[in-house]
XYZ file of C-alpha atoms in Angstrom:
294
model
C 0.000 0.000 0.000
C 1.539 3.289 -1.167
C 0.614 6.340 0.942
C 0.085 9.389 -1.290
C -0.785 12.846 0.057
C -2.005 15.681 -2.173
C -1.415 19.298 -1.106
C -3.823 21.444 -3.122
C -3.760 25.197 -3.561
C -7.462 25.839 -4.263
C -6.874 29.298 -5.774
C -4.039 28.264 -8.130
C -4.479 29.078 -11.796
C -8.146 29.723 -12.467
C -9.101 28.848 -8.889
C -11.324 25.985 -10.053
C -9.389 22.975 -8.848
C -11.324 19.723 -9.055
C -8.725 17.736 -7.149
C -10.642 16.113 -4.302
C -10.445 12.693 -2.684
C -13.607 11.688 -4.524
C -12.123 12.763 -7.864
C -8.821 10.962 -7.248
C -10.481 7.750 -6.078
C -11.445 7.055 -9.701
C -7.739 6.829 -10.623
C -6.032 5.316 -7.574
C -6.989 1.726 -6.770
C -7.851 1.277 -3.080
C -5.880 -1.968 -2.914
C -2.637 -0.223 -3.906
C -2.923 3.405 -2.805
C -3.961 5.225 0.354
C -5.007 8.754 -0.659
C -5.138 11.873 1.535
C -6.069 15.323 0.191
C -5.272 18.560 2.052
C -6.107 22.112 0.959
C -3.911 25.082 1.829
C -5.582 28.283 3.031
C -2.805 30.894 3.054
C 0.838 31.484 2.128
C 3.036 29.121 4.095
C 0.167 26.784 4.979
C 1.274 24.135 2.478
C 4.569 23.801 4.369
C 2.727 23.038 7.601
C 0.514 20.505 5.819
C 3.562 18.755 4.343
C 5.232 18.533 7.745
C 2.084 16.843 9.037
C 2.122 14.471 6.058
C 5.741 13.545 6.767
C 4.750 12.650 10.338
C 1.872 10.626 8.882
C 4.400 8.499 6.906
C 3.475 9.736 3.427
C 5.690 8.159 0.740
C 4.667 10.488 -2.096
C 3.595 14.097 -1.539
C 2.001 15.796 -4.531
C 2.029 19.573 -4.949
C -1.103 20.691 -6.798
C -0.594 24.314 -7.799
C 2.008 26.566 -9.372
C 5.686 27.180 -8.670
C 4.915 28.876 -5.339
C 2.992 25.838 -4.063
C 5.701 23.511 -5.360
C 8.296 25.561 -3.473
C 6.423 25.259 -0.170
C 5.972 21.500 -0.588
C 9.410 20.683 -2.011
C 11.263 22.744 0.603
C 10.249 20.126 3.181
C 11.470 17.226 1.016
C 15.062 18.256 0.227
C 17.444 15.379 1.034
C 14.433 13.191 1.836
C 13.462 9.756 0.500
C 9.898 10.995 0.034
C 9.013 11.547 -3.628
C 7.624 14.857 -4.850
C 4.745 14.622 -7.298
C 3.468 17.598 -9.272
C 0.065 18.374 -10.754
C 0.637 21.750 -12.445
C -2.556 23.765 -12.019
C -0.808 27.120 -11.482
C -0.182 29.974 -13.864
C 3.473 29.824 -14.944
C 4.385 26.206 -14.061
C 8.062 26.679 -14.946
C 9.439 23.619 -13.116
C 6.683 21.326 -14.382
C 7.274 22.477 -17.962
C 11.010 21.816 -17.622
C 10.255 18.305 -16.303
C 7.716 17.822 -19.134
C 4.952 17.034 -16.651
C 1.618 17.283 -18.506
C -0.726 20.141 -17.632
C -3.578 17.733 -18.294
C -4.582 16.506 -14.824
C -5.372 12.932 -15.877
C -1.999 12.560 -17.593
C -0.184 14.097 -14.609
C -1.960 11.611 -12.309
C -0.789 8.748 -14.525
C 2.815 9.939 -14.101
C 2.370 9.851 -10.321
C 0.989 6.313 -10.460
C 3.991 5.180 -12.532
C 6.348 6.585 -9.848
C 9.312 7.108 -12.183
C 11.529 9.441 -10.171
C 14.483 11.629 -11.100
C 16.807 13.599 -8.836
C 17.178 17.318 -9.477
C 19.386 20.081 -8.109
C 18.106 22.576 -5.560
C 19.157 26.202 -5.224
C 19.570 27.816 -1.830
C 19.921 31.489 -0.925
C 20.631 32.379 2.706
C 19.110 29.070 3.777
C 15.928 29.387 1.691
C 15.379 26.845 -1.093
C 14.344 27.536 -4.663
C 13.667 25.028 -7.423
C 13.051 27.182 -10.502
C 14.630 30.627 -10.203
C 15.218 33.832 -8.295
C 15.368 37.292 -9.796
C 16.424 40.780 -8.721
C 15.701 44.114 -10.349
C 13.291 44.032 -13.283
C 12.212 40.420 -12.597
C 11.214 41.274 -9.027
C 9.443 44.445 -10.138
C 7.386 42.446 -12.653
C 6.344 39.896 -10.012
C 5.422 42.762 -7.683
C 3.069 44.156 -10.334
C 1.778 40.652 -11.117
C 0.985 39.909 -7.455
C -0.990 43.144 -7.127
C -3.558 41.703 -9.553
C -6.219 39.285 -8.356
C -6.236 37.585 -11.764
C -3.230 35.376 -12.627
C -3.161 34.699 -16.356
C -0.646 35.080 -19.173
C -2.316 38.378 -20.099
C -1.871 39.576 -16.499
C 1.823 38.658 -16.599
C 2.328 40.521 -19.886
C 0.483 43.524 -18.469
C 2.728 43.441 -15.362
C 5.784 43.312 -17.634
C 4.615 46.366 -19.579
C 3.988 48.225 -16.308
C 7.546 47.421 -15.253
C 8.979 48.615 -18.576
C 7.244 51.960 -18.072
C 8.052 52.457 -14.385
C 11.142 50.401 -13.493
C 13.820 52.263 -11.594
C 16.585 50.468 -9.758
C 18.494 52.444 -7.150
C 20.143 49.376 -5.624
C 23.866 48.820 -6.110
C 25.169 45.254 -5.843
C 28.625 43.754 -5.515
C 28.371 40.337 -7.155
C 31.084 37.716 -6.694
C 30.922 34.914 -9.266
C 33.538 32.285 -10.049
C 36.252 34.229 -8.210
C 35.514 37.528 -9.957
C 33.857 40.544 -8.347
C 31.878 43.306 -10.035
C 30.010 46.348 -8.681
C 26.774 46.870 -10.600
C 23.549 48.829 -10.631
C 21.829 46.063 -12.612
C 18.673 46.078 -14.655
C 18.359 42.344 -13.990
C 20.039 39.567 -12.040
C 18.382 36.234 -12.797
C 19.526 32.944 -11.269
C 17.905 29.771 -12.547
C 17.863 26.031 -12.022
C 15.485 25.465 -14.943
C 15.418 26.335 -18.622
C 11.892 27.809 -18.416
C 10.717 30.772 -16.338
C 7.024 30.074 -16.856
C 4.532 30.462 -19.710
C 7.285 28.898 -21.876
C 9.411 32.063 -21.626
C 13.108 31.583 -20.930
C 16.281 33.563 -20.420
C 18.374 30.578 -19.287
C 17.788 28.099 -22.098
C 21.065 26.262 -21.353
C 20.060 25.369 -17.778
C 19.935 21.680 -16.806
C 18.116 20.501 -13.687
C 20.755 18.029 -12.520
C 24.139 19.336 -13.697
C 25.274 20.703 -10.325
C 25.225 24.316 -11.572
C 22.934 27.308 -11.450
C 22.705 29.520 -14.533
C 23.044 33.262 -13.933
C 22.114 36.072 -16.298
C 23.237 39.591 -15.394
C 22.142 42.612 -17.398
C 23.719 45.868 -16.311
C 21.862 49.184 -16.092
C 19.667 50.022 -19.096
C 18.008 53.279 -20.109
C 14.342 53.338 -21.170
C 15.143 52.870 -24.842
C 17.431 49.928 -24.106
C 14.738 48.317 -21.918
C 12.322 48.375 -24.863
C 15.053 47.061 -27.152
C 15.835 44.277 -24.675
C 12.132 43.296 -24.495
C 12.045 43.065 -28.296
C 15.196 40.929 -28.381
C 13.886 38.729 -25.572
C 10.781 37.862 -27.570
C 13.044 36.893 -30.488
C 15.364 34.891 -28.141
C 18.257 37.246 -28.923
C 18.537 39.013 -25.554
C 22.227 38.059 -25.412
C 22.935 40.530 -28.245
C 23.001 43.592 -25.970
C 26.449 44.476 -24.623
C 25.193 44.760 -21.028
C 24.356 41.015 -21.010
C 26.532 38.329 -19.371
C 25.889 34.622 -18.734
C 27.510 32.507 -16.016
C 27.278 28.975 -14.605
C 27.985 28.764 -10.880
C 28.066 26.405 -7.933
C 27.964 29.317 -5.506
C 27.980 33.103 -5.533
C 27.685 36.077 -3.203
C 25.549 39.162 -3.694
C 26.367 42.121 -1.431
C 23.824 44.911 -1.174
C 25.697 48.211 -1.046
C 22.607 50.357 -0.284
C 21.999 49.352 3.316
C 19.272 51.971 3.729
C 16.791 50.424 1.266
C 14.782 47.205 1.341
C 15.569 44.806 -1.483
C 12.793 42.853 -3.175
C 13.379 39.725 -5.233
C 11.254 36.984 -6.700
C 11.759 33.380 -5.646
C 9.894 30.717 -7.638
C 7.364 33.309 -8.727
C 6.690 34.712 -5.253
C 7.812 38.140 -4.047
C 10.329 38.231 -1.191
C 11.831 41.088 0.793
C 15.224 41.187 2.442
C 17.385 43.466 4.534
C 20.574 41.351 4.840
C 23.695 43.003 3.479
C 24.994 39.716 2.022
C 23.144 36.973 0.174
C 24.919 33.640 -0.229
C 23.890 31.463 -3.138
C 24.641 27.756 -3.578
C 23.440 24.657 -5.394
C 22.659 21.317 -3.748
C 23.238 18.687 -6.422
C 20.466 16.133 -7.029
C 18.985 16.652 -3.570
C 15.286 16.383 -4.471
C 13.502 13.316 -5.848
C 10.709 14.227 -8.269
C 8.255 12.053 -10.191
C 8.470 13.113 -13.829
Protein backbone atom coordinates (compact mmCIF):
# COMPACT_ATOMS: atom_id res chain seq x y z
CA UNK A 1 0.00 0.00 0.00
CA UNK A 2 1.54 3.29 -1.17
CA UNK A 3 0.61 6.34 0.94
CA UNK A 4 0.09 9.39 -1.29
CA UNK A 5 -0.79 12.85 0.06
CA UNK A 6 -2.00 15.68 -2.17
CA UNK A 7 -1.42 19.30 -1.11
CA UNK A 8 -3.82 21.44 -3.12
CA UNK A 9 -3.76 25.20 -3.56
CA UNK A 10 -7.46 25.84 -4.26
CA UNK A 11 -6.87 29.30 -5.77
CA UNK A 12 -4.04 28.26 -8.13
CA UNK A 13 -4.48 29.08 -11.80
CA UNK A 14 -8.15 29.72 -12.47
CA UNK A 15 -9.10 28.85 -8.89
CA UNK A 16 -11.32 25.99 -10.05
CA UNK A 17 -9.39 22.97 -8.85
CA UNK A 18 -11.32 19.72 -9.06
CA UNK A 19 -8.72 17.74 -7.15
CA UNK A 20 -10.64 16.11 -4.30
CA UNK A 21 -10.44 12.69 -2.68
CA UNK A 22 -13.61 11.69 -4.52
CA UNK A 23 -12.12 12.76 -7.86
CA UNK A 24 -8.82 10.96 -7.25
CA UNK A 25 -10.48 7.75 -6.08
CA UNK A 26 -11.44 7.05 -9.70
CA UNK A 27 -7.74 6.83 -10.62
CA UNK A 28 -6.03 5.32 -7.57
CA UNK A 29 -6.99 1.73 -6.77
CA UNK A 30 -7.85 1.28 -3.08
CA UNK A 31 -5.88 -1.97 -2.91
CA UNK A 32 -2.64 -0.22 -3.91
CA UNK A 33 -2.92 3.40 -2.80
CA UNK A 34 -3.96 5.22 0.35
CA UNK A 35 -5.01 8.75 -0.66
CA UNK A 36 -5.14 11.87 1.53
CA UNK A 37 -6.07 15.32 0.19
CA UNK A 38 -5.27 18.56 2.05
CA UNK A 39 -6.11 22.11 0.96
CA UNK A 40 -3.91 25.08 1.83
CA UNK A 41 -5.58 28.28 3.03
CA UNK A 42 -2.80 30.89 3.05
CA UNK A 43 0.84 31.48 2.13
CA UNK A 44 3.04 29.12 4.09
CA UNK A 45 0.17 26.78 4.98
CA UNK A 46 1.27 24.13 2.48
CA UNK A 47 4.57 23.80 4.37
CA UNK A 48 2.73 23.04 7.60
CA UNK A 49 0.51 20.50 5.82
CA UNK A 50 3.56 18.76 4.34
CA UNK A 51 5.23 18.53 7.75
CA UNK A 52 2.08 16.84 9.04
CA UNK A 53 2.12 14.47 6.06
CA UNK A 54 5.74 13.55 6.77
CA UNK A 55 4.75 12.65 10.34
CA UNK A 56 1.87 10.63 8.88
CA UNK A 57 4.40 8.50 6.91
CA UNK A 58 3.47 9.74 3.43
CA UNK A 59 5.69 8.16 0.74
CA UNK A 60 4.67 10.49 -2.10
CA UNK A 61 3.59 14.10 -1.54
CA UNK A 62 2.00 15.80 -4.53
CA UNK A 63 2.03 19.57 -4.95
CA UNK A 64 -1.10 20.69 -6.80
CA UNK A 65 -0.59 24.31 -7.80
CA UNK A 66 2.01 26.57 -9.37
CA UNK A 67 5.69 27.18 -8.67
CA UNK A 68 4.91 28.88 -5.34
CA UNK A 69 2.99 25.84 -4.06
CA UNK A 70 5.70 23.51 -5.36
CA UNK A 71 8.30 25.56 -3.47
CA UNK A 72 6.42 25.26 -0.17
CA UNK A 73 5.97 21.50 -0.59
CA UNK A 74 9.41 20.68 -2.01
CA UNK A 75 11.26 22.74 0.60
CA UNK A 76 10.25 20.13 3.18
CA UNK A 77 11.47 17.23 1.02
CA UNK A 78 15.06 18.26 0.23
CA UNK A 79 17.44 15.38 1.03
CA UNK A 80 14.43 13.19 1.84
CA UNK A 81 13.46 9.76 0.50
CA UNK A 82 9.90 10.99 0.03
CA UNK A 83 9.01 11.55 -3.63
CA UNK A 84 7.62 14.86 -4.85
CA UNK A 85 4.74 14.62 -7.30
CA UNK A 86 3.47 17.60 -9.27
CA UNK A 87 0.07 18.37 -10.75
CA UNK A 88 0.64 21.75 -12.44
CA UNK A 89 -2.56 23.76 -12.02
CA UNK A 90 -0.81 27.12 -11.48
CA UNK A 91 -0.18 29.97 -13.86
CA UNK A 92 3.47 29.82 -14.94
CA UNK A 93 4.38 26.21 -14.06
CA UNK A 94 8.06 26.68 -14.95
CA UNK A 95 9.44 23.62 -13.12
CA UNK A 96 6.68 21.33 -14.38
CA UNK A 97 7.27 22.48 -17.96
CA UNK A 98 11.01 21.82 -17.62
CA UNK A 99 10.26 18.31 -16.30
CA UNK A 100 7.72 17.82 -19.13
CA UNK A 101 4.95 17.03 -16.65
CA UNK A 102 1.62 17.28 -18.51
CA UNK A 103 -0.73 20.14 -17.63
CA UNK A 104 -3.58 17.73 -18.29
CA UNK A 105 -4.58 16.51 -14.82
CA UNK A 106 -5.37 12.93 -15.88
CA UNK A 107 -2.00 12.56 -17.59
CA UNK A 108 -0.18 14.10 -14.61
CA UNK A 109 -1.96 11.61 -12.31
CA UNK A 110 -0.79 8.75 -14.53
CA UNK A 111 2.82 9.94 -14.10
CA UNK A 112 2.37 9.85 -10.32
CA UNK A 113 0.99 6.31 -10.46
CA UNK A 114 3.99 5.18 -12.53
CA UNK A 115 6.35 6.58 -9.85
CA UNK A 116 9.31 7.11 -12.18
CA UNK A 117 11.53 9.44 -10.17
CA UNK A 118 14.48 11.63 -11.10
CA UNK A 119 16.81 13.60 -8.84
CA UNK A 120 17.18 17.32 -9.48
CA UNK A 121 19.39 20.08 -8.11
CA UNK A 122 18.11 22.58 -5.56
CA UNK A 123 19.16 26.20 -5.22
CA UNK A 124 19.57 27.82 -1.83
CA UNK A 125 19.92 31.49 -0.92
CA UNK A 126 20.63 32.38 2.71
CA UNK A 127 19.11 29.07 3.78
CA UNK A 128 15.93 29.39 1.69
CA UNK A 129 15.38 26.84 -1.09
CA UNK A 130 14.34 27.54 -4.66
CA UNK A 131 13.67 25.03 -7.42
CA UNK A 132 13.05 27.18 -10.50
CA UNK A 133 14.63 30.63 -10.20
CA UNK A 134 15.22 33.83 -8.30
CA UNK A 135 15.37 37.29 -9.80
CA UNK A 136 16.42 40.78 -8.72
CA UNK A 137 15.70 44.11 -10.35
CA UNK A 138 13.29 44.03 -13.28
CA UNK A 139 12.21 40.42 -12.60
CA UNK A 140 11.21 41.27 -9.03
CA UNK A 141 9.44 44.44 -10.14
CA UNK A 142 7.39 42.45 -12.65
CA UNK A 143 6.34 39.90 -10.01
CA UNK A 144 5.42 42.76 -7.68
CA UNK A 145 3.07 44.16 -10.33
CA UNK A 146 1.78 40.65 -11.12
CA UNK A 147 0.98 39.91 -7.46
CA UNK A 148 -0.99 43.14 -7.13
CA UNK A 149 -3.56 41.70 -9.55
CA UNK A 150 -6.22 39.29 -8.36
CA UNK A 151 -6.24 37.58 -11.76
CA UNK A 152 -3.23 35.38 -12.63
CA UNK A 153 -3.16 34.70 -16.36
CA UNK A 154 -0.65 35.08 -19.17
CA UNK A 155 -2.32 38.38 -20.10
CA UNK A 156 -1.87 39.58 -16.50
CA UNK A 157 1.82 38.66 -16.60
CA UNK A 158 2.33 40.52 -19.89
CA UNK A 159 0.48 43.52 -18.47
CA UNK A 160 2.73 43.44 -15.36
CA UNK A 161 5.78 43.31 -17.63
CA UNK A 162 4.62 46.37 -19.58
CA UNK A 163 3.99 48.22 -16.31
CA UNK A 164 7.55 47.42 -15.25
CA UNK A 165 8.98 48.62 -18.58
CA UNK A 166 7.24 51.96 -18.07
CA UNK A 167 8.05 52.46 -14.38
CA UNK A 168 11.14 50.40 -13.49
CA UNK A 169 13.82 52.26 -11.59
CA UNK A 170 16.58 50.47 -9.76
CA UNK A 171 18.49 52.44 -7.15
CA UNK A 172 20.14 49.38 -5.62
CA UNK A 173 23.87 48.82 -6.11
CA UNK A 174 25.17 45.25 -5.84
CA UNK A 175 28.63 43.75 -5.52
CA UNK A 176 28.37 40.34 -7.16
CA UNK A 177 31.08 37.72 -6.69
CA UNK A 178 30.92 34.91 -9.27
CA UNK A 179 33.54 32.29 -10.05
CA UNK A 180 36.25 34.23 -8.21
CA UNK A 181 35.51 37.53 -9.96
CA UNK A 182 33.86 40.54 -8.35
CA UNK A 183 31.88 43.31 -10.04
CA UNK A 184 30.01 46.35 -8.68
CA UNK A 185 26.77 46.87 -10.60
CA UNK A 186 23.55 48.83 -10.63
CA UNK A 187 21.83 46.06 -12.61
CA UNK A 188 18.67 46.08 -14.66
CA UNK A 189 18.36 42.34 -13.99
CA UNK A 190 20.04 39.57 -12.04
CA UNK A 191 18.38 36.23 -12.80
CA UNK A 192 19.53 32.94 -11.27
CA UNK A 193 17.90 29.77 -12.55
CA UNK A 194 17.86 26.03 -12.02
CA UNK A 195 15.48 25.46 -14.94
CA UNK A 196 15.42 26.33 -18.62
CA UNK A 197 11.89 27.81 -18.42
CA UNK A 198 10.72 30.77 -16.34
CA UNK A 199 7.02 30.07 -16.86
CA UNK A 200 4.53 30.46 -19.71
CA UNK A 201 7.29 28.90 -21.88
CA UNK A 202 9.41 32.06 -21.63
CA UNK A 203 13.11 31.58 -20.93
CA UNK A 204 16.28 33.56 -20.42
CA UNK A 205 18.37 30.58 -19.29
CA UNK A 206 17.79 28.10 -22.10
CA UNK A 207 21.07 26.26 -21.35
CA UNK A 208 20.06 25.37 -17.78
CA UNK A 209 19.93 21.68 -16.81
CA UNK A 210 18.12 20.50 -13.69
CA UNK A 211 20.76 18.03 -12.52
CA UNK A 212 24.14 19.34 -13.70
CA UNK A 213 25.27 20.70 -10.32
CA UNK A 214 25.22 24.32 -11.57
CA UNK A 215 22.93 27.31 -11.45
CA UNK A 216 22.71 29.52 -14.53
CA UNK A 217 23.04 33.26 -13.93
CA UNK A 218 22.11 36.07 -16.30
CA UNK A 219 23.24 39.59 -15.39
CA UNK A 220 22.14 42.61 -17.40
CA UNK A 221 23.72 45.87 -16.31
CA UNK A 222 21.86 49.18 -16.09
CA UNK A 223 19.67 50.02 -19.10
CA UNK A 224 18.01 53.28 -20.11
CA UNK A 225 14.34 53.34 -21.17
CA UNK A 226 15.14 52.87 -24.84
CA UNK A 227 17.43 49.93 -24.11
CA UNK A 228 14.74 48.32 -21.92
CA UNK A 229 12.32 48.37 -24.86
CA UNK A 230 15.05 47.06 -27.15
CA UNK A 231 15.84 44.28 -24.68
CA UNK A 232 12.13 43.30 -24.50
CA UNK A 233 12.04 43.06 -28.30
CA UNK A 234 15.20 40.93 -28.38
CA UNK A 235 13.89 38.73 -25.57
CA UNK A 236 10.78 37.86 -27.57
CA UNK A 237 13.04 36.89 -30.49
CA UNK A 238 15.36 34.89 -28.14
CA UNK A 239 18.26 37.25 -28.92
CA UNK A 240 18.54 39.01 -25.55
CA UNK A 241 22.23 38.06 -25.41
CA UNK A 242 22.94 40.53 -28.24
CA UNK A 243 23.00 43.59 -25.97
CA UNK A 244 26.45 44.48 -24.62
CA UNK A 245 25.19 44.76 -21.03
CA UNK A 246 24.36 41.02 -21.01
CA UNK A 247 26.53 38.33 -19.37
CA UNK A 248 25.89 34.62 -18.73
CA UNK A 249 27.51 32.51 -16.02
CA UNK A 250 27.28 28.98 -14.61
CA UNK A 251 27.98 28.76 -10.88
CA UNK A 252 28.07 26.41 -7.93
CA UNK A 253 27.96 29.32 -5.51
CA UNK A 254 27.98 33.10 -5.53
CA UNK A 255 27.69 36.08 -3.20
CA UNK A 256 25.55 39.16 -3.69
CA UNK A 257 26.37 42.12 -1.43
CA UNK A 258 23.82 44.91 -1.17
CA UNK A 259 25.70 48.21 -1.05
CA UNK A 260 22.61 50.36 -0.28
CA UNK A 261 22.00 49.35 3.32
CA UNK A 262 19.27 51.97 3.73
CA UNK A 263 16.79 50.42 1.27
CA UNK A 264 14.78 47.21 1.34
CA UNK A 265 15.57 44.81 -1.48
CA UNK A 266 12.79 42.85 -3.18
CA UNK A 267 13.38 39.73 -5.23
CA UNK A 268 11.25 36.98 -6.70
CA UNK A 269 11.76 33.38 -5.65
CA UNK A 270 9.89 30.72 -7.64
CA UNK A 271 7.36 33.31 -8.73
CA UNK A 272 6.69 34.71 -5.25
CA UNK A 273 7.81 38.14 -4.05
CA UNK A 274 10.33 38.23 -1.19
CA UNK A 275 11.83 41.09 0.79
CA UNK A 276 15.22 41.19 2.44
CA UNK A 277 17.38 43.47 4.53
CA UNK A 278 20.57 41.35 4.84
CA UNK A 279 23.69 43.00 3.48
CA UNK A 280 24.99 39.72 2.02
CA UNK A 281 23.14 36.97 0.17
CA UNK A 282 24.92 33.64 -0.23
CA UNK A 283 23.89 31.46 -3.14
CA UNK A 284 24.64 27.76 -3.58
CA UNK A 285 23.44 24.66 -5.39
CA UNK A 286 22.66 21.32 -3.75
CA UNK A 287 23.24 18.69 -6.42
CA UNK A 288 20.47 16.13 -7.03
CA UNK A 289 18.99 16.65 -3.57
CA UNK A 290 15.29 16.38 -4.47
CA UNK A 291 13.50 13.32 -5.85
CA UNK A 292 10.71 14.23 -8.27
CA UNK A 293 8.26 12.05 -10.19
CA UNK A 294 8.47 13.11 -13.83
